[in-house]
Amino acid sequence: MITALKRNPNKIRQGSIIVDIILYTMAIVICLITLYPFYYVIIMSISSPQEVAAMNVFLIPKGFFLGSYELILKDAKMWWAYSNTLIYVTAGAVLNCLMAVLGAYPLTVKNLKGRKWIVVFLLIPMYFGGGLIPTYLLINKLGMYNTMFAVIIPGMVSIWNIILVRTFFTTIPEGLKESAFIDGASHLQLLFKVILPISKPIIAVIAIYSVVGIWNSWFDALVYLPNEKLHPLQMYLYRVVVQQSVDLKTLSLEDTRHAVANMLSSIQLKYAIIVFTTLPVIFTYPFFQKYFIKGALLGSLKE
Amino acid sequence: MKIWRKALLSFMAAVLVMGTITACSSGSKENAGEGSNTTEASGKLRLLGPSSSNKHIRFDDREKYPVWKEVDKLLDNAGLDLEYELVPSEQYDVVIKTRMASGSDLPDIVNISKLDNTTVLNLAKQGVIQDLTPLIEKYSNGNIKKMYDQEFPYAKKTTTSPDGKMYWFSNLHKKTYQGKDPAPVSLTMLIRKDWLEKLNLPVPTTAQEYLDTLKKFREGDANGNGQKDEVLAYDPGIFSGAIAQWFGLGTDITAVDVENKKVVSPWYQEGIKDYFRYMQQLVKEGVLDTSLIGAQGEQRTQKMTENQVGSLSDYNLATYNEPLIKGGGEFLPLMPLKAVDNITPAAQLEPPFLVWQKYAITKDCKDVEAAIKFFDVIYSEEYANLLYWGIEGKTYELDSNGAKIFINTGSEEEQAKSGLVAGRQLFGDTVFPRIQFANLEFELTSVPAYKADNELEILKYTPYFVNMNNNFLAIPNDQQLERKTKILTNLTTYSTELATKLALGQKSLDDWDQYMTELKKLGLDELMEIDQQLLDRYNSIN
């Protein structure tokens, strides 16, 4: 092994300073490109409103003004939306994990008849959806339209998650399961008392994926929740942004006046809300980073 | 193992059976609900519309507003019991599209303004929305007819569909001066009044003087920042900037000449080449800011804020630009300026009569009599007055000539506290159509004298083109619409590009015939023909 390495040295000498410099510069440039939009939003949200309206802010904040944050914090609607998001995220994450585990386990039981077909059956809706109107009709007929369930329940089962969990479950040694059966455990006992405790990494991965996904989602709310008291935070952000992008050319004099007044008050507000809605989720990243990496690697190795 | 499997199977079977049963029962419950609707005619109506995005004056708090109490009385007197479902306006687009497309569980009256004419006519074909004409004949107390036939005779022209039926009610607006004369406002070139005064320049009276003035703004450093950055914000790619009309050009690829009942296209008009020569001059002198061509409002606002815009095309009575300017400033509206010897410059007007928004009665409405009664209330004079003006002595008063003038009741926040608002601020454009009898008298009191003078001068000015050409065209039928859409997709792009390049001097005027051939190939003539048919039909509807 060692001699083989010596005979085939890398073409780039290890410890080459020039290559290091090039690689580091590239990494830094990519970092800056990725981070700049975040930075831009933050400095826009705290600069003085005139400079923001004039689009003068690029590298450092110009002036200092926290009025937009004050407006947001005082807005009862925002707090409604915040608490709704917390409900959606908590319920969504718990149910997602539960469904993924319950869905994945039977698929790892070797003597389940027609297992292959069930997997195929599960894969189909991963690629094809019913479309907006049929889904809307379904939600409406189930009586979930304009209720919190319309956002929580359809998102509960994710085939992708089931497959991730199944892949993880198959790595658990068969002997462990058999010994549990010999000790008289039922399938439910095996799942919840033996398999789950050693599957924490995958549960964590799914929980984080769900939290991030649900935190950032707004489309379901847009379609199914006309009642603004049920809106999540991202929907609140969506509304502020849409409100601002009115095409003035199509309006009459009277309506133009109102639109201009509205637009000005919300130019900076948009940035402040983006910061406010994104920060919590950004802060969770460092803590869960190791799970993210694990999640990315899952399924990349085949036995 | 076997026992376990059996247990699982029987459990799954049980779930399936339960599922079917519950699905059935919920279905039958719904049917029962619908059935009970048919029997009662209690004046109960469900209404769906967008809520306004106003942060202070909210429909939810309507009970505390005096103007709502008055409207509520009118509705009560008509025996109506209304249930509102208001969806945030930013979301309404998606909500109404999905709900109408699904065609199930619809409200009785619905605001469908977000749907284009084709979609609405398709819904009408499918029977999702009802034909209003027979309903009006049968149930109306005459209010609707009175408004549509006498006060707003043009309303029928734009809302009658090609099959001769009417599927939606609309917002109706007219602005008059001294109680009778129609009062259009104009879209014109505004120029910095304070810069003219600062540099001691006269108000330009011809296109050439206008160009020279803008040049002098730059040379004299009108904004005083030491740079030659005073610009004209103008988009030469489209013809709806007011300079095009100085050369007698229409306001769009096809435009309506209202007086002569003719559809014209700027590309065929006499002044077109001179217009582009003039544009080229503006560009050559560095006056026209080329970075703003095709730009969004935000970019223009930016230049405005930085005190760089010397002139722009906007409403003559606009007062929303000045507060943007850092350090302040004033915009003077110009009359149409003479540009070519044998062409009288035209004005661009916003018609004093507007018809917009759509409110329909759906197929699920069982008590259509109540629905028509609702619109009878809407199209009454009392409602119109409450909606636009509010309550006499509280939100408006009469001036010495008897014209209505709004009372200043403070900012929206203060208005929300005092409850002194006009109806349109509280419920306009939701499910309550806006019927507006506006007047110019009030407009004139709320702008500086130099803007008011311009408005009075423009009132009787001819010739003119209008900024909303579609307001003068009847609704196209399927074939016409399909052709129009197809032609416009490519023609608009080509026309905009061509106009921009000609203005920038990137294309030569010598190859004119070649451009015309291309425009014709893209269907310009056919488009004009279709629009002429629509205009003729518009004029033939009574």
XYZ file of N, CA and C in Angstrom, chain A residues 50-51 53-56 77 111 113 132-133 136-137 140-141 145 187 221-223 225-226 228 231 235 238-239 242-244 251-257 260 262 264-265 270, chain B residues 1 4-5 30 53 55 58 85-88 90-91 94-95 98-99 101-102 104-105 173 185 298 302 305-306 315 317 319-320 324 326 350 354 356 388 424 434 436 443 468:
252
model
N -34.235 57.063 3.238
C -33.992 57.779 1.978
C -32.917 57.092 1.159
N -31.854 56.661 1.844
C -30.760 55.992 1.130
C -31.250 54.672 0.549
N -34.375 54.014 -0.410
C -35.235 54.312 -1.553
C -34.379 54.691 -2.758
N -33.237 55.371 -2.500
C -32.364 55.776 -3.592
C -31.448 54.635 -4.030
N -31.533 53.486 -3.382
C -30.706 52.314 -3.687
C -29.223 52.661 -3.629
N -28.853 53.395 -2.589
C -27.479 53.864 -2.485
C -26.585 52.964 -1.651
N -50.177 41.475 13.483
C -50.287 40.437 12.450
C -49.025 39.596 12.375
N -40.169 -10.422 4.943
C -41.220 -11.293 4.417
C -42.543 -10.578 4.143
N -45.183 -9.333 1.850
C -45.470 -9.706 0.462
C -45.656 -8.476 -0.412
N -52.662 21.361 -9.210
C -53.208 22.290 -8.210
C -54.712 22.144 -8.008
N -55.460 22.137 -9.109
C -56.922 22.154 -8.979
C -57.456 20.859 -8.354
N -56.707 20.944 -4.797
C -57.591 21.915 -4.149
C -58.967 21.293 -3.894
N -59.486 20.616 -4.917
C -60.810 19.987 -4.772
C -60.796 18.999 -3.622
N -60.663 20.709 -0.302
C -61.959 21.332 -0.061
C -63.000 20.295 0.370
N -63.039 19.155 -0.351
C -64.027 18.115 -0.048
C -63.754 17.488 1.321
N -60.172 23.069 3.793
C -59.931 24.390 3.234
C -60.108 25.448 4.314
N -43.765 -6.401 16.605
C -43.175 -5.463 15.640
C -43.131 -4.051 16.195
N -50.162 27.946 1.972
C -50.956 28.944 2.682
C -51.611 29.894 1.693
N -50.875 30.233 0.641
C -51.399 31.144 -0.372
C -52.668 30.581 -1.006
N -52.639 29.276 -1.270
C -53.764 28.664 -1.974
C -54.892 28.274 -1.018
N -55.296 28.980 2.474
C -55.662 29.713 3.682
C -56.031 31.171 3.392
N -57.259 31.416 2.936
C -57.643 32.800 2.696
C -57.767 33.615 3.990
N -56.423 35.408 6.971
C -55.061 35.854 7.277
C -54.632 35.511 8.702
N -52.210 32.631 8.593
C -51.015 32.699 7.747
C -49.717 32.452 8.514
N -45.710 33.809 4.554
C -46.843 34.361 3.816
C -46.954 35.856 4.106
N -44.393 37.416 2.021
C -44.853 37.391 0.626
C -45.798 38.561 0.363
N -46.698 38.779 1.319
C -47.687 39.827 1.120
C -47.044 41.205 1.080
N -45.301 41.510 -2.391
C -46.238 41.641 -3.505
C -46.881 43.025 -3.511
N -47.235 43.465 -2.321
C -47.889 44.751 -2.174
C -47.052 45.856 -2.797
N -45.738 45.664 -2.734
C -44.849 46.708 -3.190
C -44.684 46.719 -4.703
N -52.415 51.986 -13.672
C -53.381 52.534 -12.717
C -53.860 53.925 -13.123
N -55.024 54.282 -12.643
C -55.517 55.632 -12.890
C -54.879 56.574 -11.865
N -55.074 57.867 -12.079
C -54.426 58.872 -11.228
C -54.692 58.609 -9.751
N -55.961 58.367 -9.430
C -56.333 58.220 -8.027
C -55.654 57.011 -7.401
N -55.701 55.875 -8.141
C -55.112 54.659 -7.589
C -53.599 54.765 -7.513
N -52.995 55.514 -8.473
C -51.553 55.686 -8.448
C -51.116 56.357 -7.154
N -51.891 57.357 -6.732
C -51.534 58.060 -5.494
C -51.431 57.097 -4.318
N -48.402 54.660 -4.662
C -47.094 55.264 -4.396
C -46.883 55.390 -2.886
N -48.198 53.627 -0.554
C -47.987 52.290 -0.007
C -46.586 51.773 -0.260
N -43.763 53.350 -0.855
C -42.675 53.983 -0.137
C -42.565 53.466 1.277
N -43.716 53.263 1.909
C -43.653 52.848 3.299
C -43.104 51.428 3.405
N -39.604 45.562 3.674
C -39.347 44.280 3.030
C -38.057 43.661 3.560
N -46.524 -14.910 13.614
C -46.401 -14.048 12.447
C -47.699 -13.955 11.663
N -50.314 -11.924 13.292
C -50.003 -10.505 13.160
C -50.426 -9.981 11.786
N -50.112 -10.808 10.767
C -50.426 -10.362 9.419
C -51.949 -10.229 9.234
N -73.100 17.792 2.926
C -72.980 18.960 2.074
C -74.215 19.132 1.189
N -55.339 46.531 1.571
C -54.106 46.302 2.331
C -53.828 47.453 3.278
N -53.332 49.527 6.392
C -52.968 49.035 7.724
C -53.887 49.591 8.810
N -59.596 49.283 8.400
C -59.794 47.869 8.054
C -61.269 47.515 8.046
N -66.660 37.185 3.019
C -65.384 36.474 3.130
C -64.361 37.329 2.394
N -63.526 38.013 3.154
C -62.528 38.875 2.517
C -61.142 38.247 2.652
N -60.480 38.134 1.512
C -59.161 37.504 1.463
C -58.136 38.613 1.243
N -56.975 38.563 1.924
C -55.953 39.598 1.705
C -55.696 39.805 0.212
N -53.247 40.604 -1.602
C -52.035 40.059 -2.221
C -52.219 38.586 -2.559
N -53.183 37.968 -1.901
C -53.374 36.534 -2.050
C -54.572 36.249 -2.944
N -54.563 34.291 -6.492
C -54.444 32.826 -6.491
C -55.732 32.180 -5.977
N -56.260 32.749 -4.906
C -57.456 32.157 -4.303
C -58.618 32.141 -5.291
N -58.072 29.573 -8.269
C -58.301 28.160 -7.930
C -59.771 27.907 -7.651
N -60.405 28.818 -6.951
C -61.789 28.551 -6.580
C -62.718 28.565 -7.772
N -61.808 28.023 -10.897
C -61.458 26.900 -11.770
C -62.050 25.609 -11.231
N -62.076 25.454 -9.909
C -62.618 24.214 -9.347
C -64.146 24.218 -9.439
N -66.469 24.664 -7.465
C -67.303 24.091 -6.405
C -67.337 25.010 -5.202
N -68.440 24.921 -4.470
C -68.568 25.656 -3.217
C -68.315 27.155 -3.395
N -67.047 55.240 -12.772
C -66.457 56.487 -12.273
C -66.654 57.563 -13.310
N -58.195 64.172 -16.831
C -56.890 64.698 -16.438
C -55.922 64.273 -17.529
N -38.814 51.391 -9.657
C -37.841 51.586 -8.585
C -36.635 52.410 -9.042
N -35.376 56.050 -7.796
C -34.021 56.291 -7.313
C -33.469 57.616 -7.847
N -35.285 60.506 -6.308
C -34.839 60.765 -4.941
C -33.517 61.518 -4.942
N -32.643 61.148 -5.883
C -31.324 61.777 -5.902
C -31.313 63.132 -6.580
N -48.886 62.197 -14.628
C -50.150 62.930 -14.560
C -49.899 64.406 -14.274
N -51.725 66.355 -12.627
C -52.097 66.704 -11.257
C -51.363 65.856 -10.218
N -49.077 64.660 -7.399
C -48.393 65.383 -6.327
C -47.511 64.428 -5.532
N -47.386 63.202 -6.039
C -46.639 62.207 -5.274
C -45.149 62.183 -5.620
N -40.631 62.926 -2.943
C -39.519 61.980 -3.071
C -38.176 62.685 -3.161
N -34.935 64.543 -2.776
C -34.083 64.947 -1.652
C -33.819 66.437 -1.774
N -56.524 60.966 -19.611
C -57.166 59.828 -18.958
C -58.656 60.102 -19.048
N -64.609 56.043 -16.323
C -63.861 54.792 -16.209
C -64.803 53.655 -15.839
N -64.217 49.721 -14.586
C -63.215 48.697 -14.311
C -63.685 47.766 -13.202
N -68.155 57.501 -2.307
C -67.084 58.392 -2.760
C -66.884 59.580 -1.826
N -65.286 54.424 0.224
C -64.326 53.697 -0.620
C -63.069 53.308 0.141
N -67.268 50.289 -6.688
C -67.119 51.723 -6.470
C -67.923 52.467 -7.523
N -68.650 56.188 -8.488
C -68.052 57.453 -8.070
C -68.479 58.625 -8.940
N -60.253 68.367 -6.803
C -58.895 68.100 -7.307
C -58.098 69.406 -7.367
N -55.991 54.900 -21.902
C -56.560 53.562 -21.718
C -57.366 53.198 -22.957
